[in-house]
CSV table of C-alpha atoms in Angstrom, one decimal:
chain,number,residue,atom,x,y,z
A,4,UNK,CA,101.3,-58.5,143.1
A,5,UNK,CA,104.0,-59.5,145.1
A,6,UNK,CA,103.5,-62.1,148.0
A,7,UNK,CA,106.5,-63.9,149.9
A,8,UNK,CA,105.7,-67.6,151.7
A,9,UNK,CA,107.8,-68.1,154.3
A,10,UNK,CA,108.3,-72.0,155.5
A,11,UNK,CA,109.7,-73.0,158.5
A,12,UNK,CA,109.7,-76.7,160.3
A,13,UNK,CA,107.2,-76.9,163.0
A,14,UNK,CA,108.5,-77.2,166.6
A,15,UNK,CA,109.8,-80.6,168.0
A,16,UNK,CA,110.6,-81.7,164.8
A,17,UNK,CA,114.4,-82.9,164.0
A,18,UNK,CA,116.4,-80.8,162.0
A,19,UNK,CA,119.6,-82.1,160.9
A,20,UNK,CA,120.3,-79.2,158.7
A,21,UNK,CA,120.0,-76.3,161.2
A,22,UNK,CA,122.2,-78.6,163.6
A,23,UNK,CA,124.7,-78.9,160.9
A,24,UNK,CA,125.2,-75.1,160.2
A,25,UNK,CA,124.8,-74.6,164.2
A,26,UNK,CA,127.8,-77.0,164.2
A,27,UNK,CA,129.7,-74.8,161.4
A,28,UNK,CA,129.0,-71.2,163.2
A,29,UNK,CA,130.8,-73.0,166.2
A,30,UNK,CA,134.1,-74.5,164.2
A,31,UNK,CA,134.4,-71.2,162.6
A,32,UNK,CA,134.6,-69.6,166.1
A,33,UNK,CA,131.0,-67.9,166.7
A,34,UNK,CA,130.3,-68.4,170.0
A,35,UNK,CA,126.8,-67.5,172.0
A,36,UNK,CA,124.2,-69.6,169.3
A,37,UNK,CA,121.9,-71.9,171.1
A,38,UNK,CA,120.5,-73.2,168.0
A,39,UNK,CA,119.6,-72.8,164.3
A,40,UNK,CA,116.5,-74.3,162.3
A,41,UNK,CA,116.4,-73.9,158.9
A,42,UNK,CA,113.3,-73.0,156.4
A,43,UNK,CA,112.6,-72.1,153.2
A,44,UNK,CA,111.1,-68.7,151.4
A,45,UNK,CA,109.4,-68.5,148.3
A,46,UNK,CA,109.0,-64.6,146.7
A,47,UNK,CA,106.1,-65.4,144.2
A,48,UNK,CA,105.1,-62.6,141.4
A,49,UNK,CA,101.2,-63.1,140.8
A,50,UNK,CA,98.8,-61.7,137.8
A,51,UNK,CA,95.9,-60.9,140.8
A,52,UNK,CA,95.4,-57.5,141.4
A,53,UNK,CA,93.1,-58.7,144.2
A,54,UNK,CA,94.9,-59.0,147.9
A,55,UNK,CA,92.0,-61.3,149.2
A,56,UNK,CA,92.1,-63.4,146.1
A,57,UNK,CA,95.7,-63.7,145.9
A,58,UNK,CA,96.0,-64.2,149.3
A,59,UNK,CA,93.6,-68.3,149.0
A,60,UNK,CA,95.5,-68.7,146.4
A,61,UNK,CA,98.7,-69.0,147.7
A,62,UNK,CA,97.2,-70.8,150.8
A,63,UNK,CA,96.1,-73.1,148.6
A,64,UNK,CA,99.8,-73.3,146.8
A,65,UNK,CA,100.9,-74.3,150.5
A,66,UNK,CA,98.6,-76.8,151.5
A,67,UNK,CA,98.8,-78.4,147.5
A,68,UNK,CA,103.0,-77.8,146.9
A,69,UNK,CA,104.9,-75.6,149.3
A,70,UNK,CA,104.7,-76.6,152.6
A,71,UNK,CA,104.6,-80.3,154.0
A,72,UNK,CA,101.6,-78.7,156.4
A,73,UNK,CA,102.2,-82.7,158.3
A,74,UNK,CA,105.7,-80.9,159.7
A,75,UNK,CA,106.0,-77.4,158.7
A,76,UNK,CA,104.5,-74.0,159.1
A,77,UNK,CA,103.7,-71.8,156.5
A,78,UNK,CA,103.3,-67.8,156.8
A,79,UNK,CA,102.0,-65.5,153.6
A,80,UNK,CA,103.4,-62.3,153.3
A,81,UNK,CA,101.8,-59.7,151.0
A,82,UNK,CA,105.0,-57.1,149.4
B,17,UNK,CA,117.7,-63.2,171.6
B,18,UNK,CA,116.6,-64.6,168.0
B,19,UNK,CA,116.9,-63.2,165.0
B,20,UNK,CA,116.1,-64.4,161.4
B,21,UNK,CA,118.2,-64.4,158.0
B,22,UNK,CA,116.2,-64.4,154.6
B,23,UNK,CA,118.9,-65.4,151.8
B,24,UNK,CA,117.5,-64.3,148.6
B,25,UNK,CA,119.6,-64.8,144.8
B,26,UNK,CA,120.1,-61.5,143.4
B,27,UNK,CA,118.0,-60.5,140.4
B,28,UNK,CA,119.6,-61.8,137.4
B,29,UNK,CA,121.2,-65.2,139.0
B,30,UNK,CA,118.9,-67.9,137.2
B,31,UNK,CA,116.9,-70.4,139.9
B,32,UNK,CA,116.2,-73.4,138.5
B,33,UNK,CA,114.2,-74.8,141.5
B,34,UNK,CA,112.4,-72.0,141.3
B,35,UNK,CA,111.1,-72.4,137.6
B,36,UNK,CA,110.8,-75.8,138.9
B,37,UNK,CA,108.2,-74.6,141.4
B,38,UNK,CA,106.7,-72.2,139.1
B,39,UNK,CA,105.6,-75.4,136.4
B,40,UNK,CA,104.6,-77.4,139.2
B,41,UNK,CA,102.5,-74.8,140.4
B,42,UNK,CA,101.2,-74.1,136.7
B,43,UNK,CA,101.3,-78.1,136.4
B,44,UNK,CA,98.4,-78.1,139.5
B,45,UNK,CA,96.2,-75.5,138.2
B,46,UNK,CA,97.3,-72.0,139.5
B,47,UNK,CA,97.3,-69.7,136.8
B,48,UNK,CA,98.4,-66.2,137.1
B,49,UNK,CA,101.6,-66.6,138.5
B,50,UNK,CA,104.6,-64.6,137.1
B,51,UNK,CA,107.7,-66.0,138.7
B,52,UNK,CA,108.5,-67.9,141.7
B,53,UNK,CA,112.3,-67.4,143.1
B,54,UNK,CA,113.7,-69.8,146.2
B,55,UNK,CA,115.6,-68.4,149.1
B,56,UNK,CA,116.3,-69.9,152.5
B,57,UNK,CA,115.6,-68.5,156.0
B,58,UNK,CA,117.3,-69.4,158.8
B,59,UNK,CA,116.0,-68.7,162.6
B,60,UNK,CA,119.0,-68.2,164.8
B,61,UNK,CA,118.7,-67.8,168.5
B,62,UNK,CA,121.6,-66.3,170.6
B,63,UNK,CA,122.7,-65.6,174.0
B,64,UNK,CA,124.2,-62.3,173.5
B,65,UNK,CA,121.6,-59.3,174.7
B,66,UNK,CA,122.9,-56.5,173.0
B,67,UNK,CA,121.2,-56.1,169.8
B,68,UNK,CA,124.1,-53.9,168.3
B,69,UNK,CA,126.4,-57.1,169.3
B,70,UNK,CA,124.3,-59.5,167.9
B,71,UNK,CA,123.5,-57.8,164.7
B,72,UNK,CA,127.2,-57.4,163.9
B,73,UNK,CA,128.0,-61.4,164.6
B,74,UNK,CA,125.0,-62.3,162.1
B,75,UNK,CA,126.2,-60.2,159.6
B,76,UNK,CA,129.6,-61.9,159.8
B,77,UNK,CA,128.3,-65.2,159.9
B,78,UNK,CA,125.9,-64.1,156.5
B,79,UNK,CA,129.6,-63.2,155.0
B,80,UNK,CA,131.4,-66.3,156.0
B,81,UNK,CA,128.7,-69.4,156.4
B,82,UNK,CA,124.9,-68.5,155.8
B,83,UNK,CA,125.0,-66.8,152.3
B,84,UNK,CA,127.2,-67.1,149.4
B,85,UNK,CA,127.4,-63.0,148.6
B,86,UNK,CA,128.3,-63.3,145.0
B,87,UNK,CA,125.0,-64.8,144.1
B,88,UNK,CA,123.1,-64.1,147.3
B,89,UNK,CA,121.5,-61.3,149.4
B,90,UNK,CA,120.7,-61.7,152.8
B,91,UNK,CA,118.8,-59.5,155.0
B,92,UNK,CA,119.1,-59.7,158.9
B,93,UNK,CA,115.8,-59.3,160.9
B,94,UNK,CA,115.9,-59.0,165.1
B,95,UNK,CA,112.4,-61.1,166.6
């Protein structure tokens, strides 16, 4: 079973690197962006054949590993 | 208008972070898990209205800034 995690900073929280690109798009002469924020995905391959097993799981992977749950959002995705 | 870019390696490019991820994960307990692969997302919002418009100026900017296309897919997705 394939699953994809999808982790994204929560709003009001600072992020340099999505100002930095934001920054770049503009040098390099796209115009029109009011802003960028930048997250991270994670395409896991599980053993489970169960979706409702799977699925705790990888909430648990978040909570324990993927996500920083203090600033970011987390969203699970079942392929 | 906002839009979001998933930047994925193509299959056969080696991740390191994500075997990194995938023993860390093993390293807390989750078993079952077959491979892990790291990508980024990034969550652009734009002024432009036309969705044609803006879906040619993210592809460009996935060519140029956001993904390196030798070792990377990206897939545009309007919100």
């Amino acid at each position: 079973m394939k699953a994809r995690v999808t982790v994204t900073l929560k709003n009001g929280v600072l992020d340099p690197q999505g100002k930095a690109i934001e920054g770049s798009l503009a040098a390099l002469g796209f115009s029109g962006i009011e802003g960028v924020r930048q997250g991270k995905v994670f395409d896991l391959e599980l053993t489970s054949t169960s979706k409702e097993k799977a699925d705790e799981e990888i909430k648990a992977m978040c909570e324990k590993l993927l996500a920083n749950t203090v600033i970011e959002n987390y969203a699970v995705e079942m392929l």
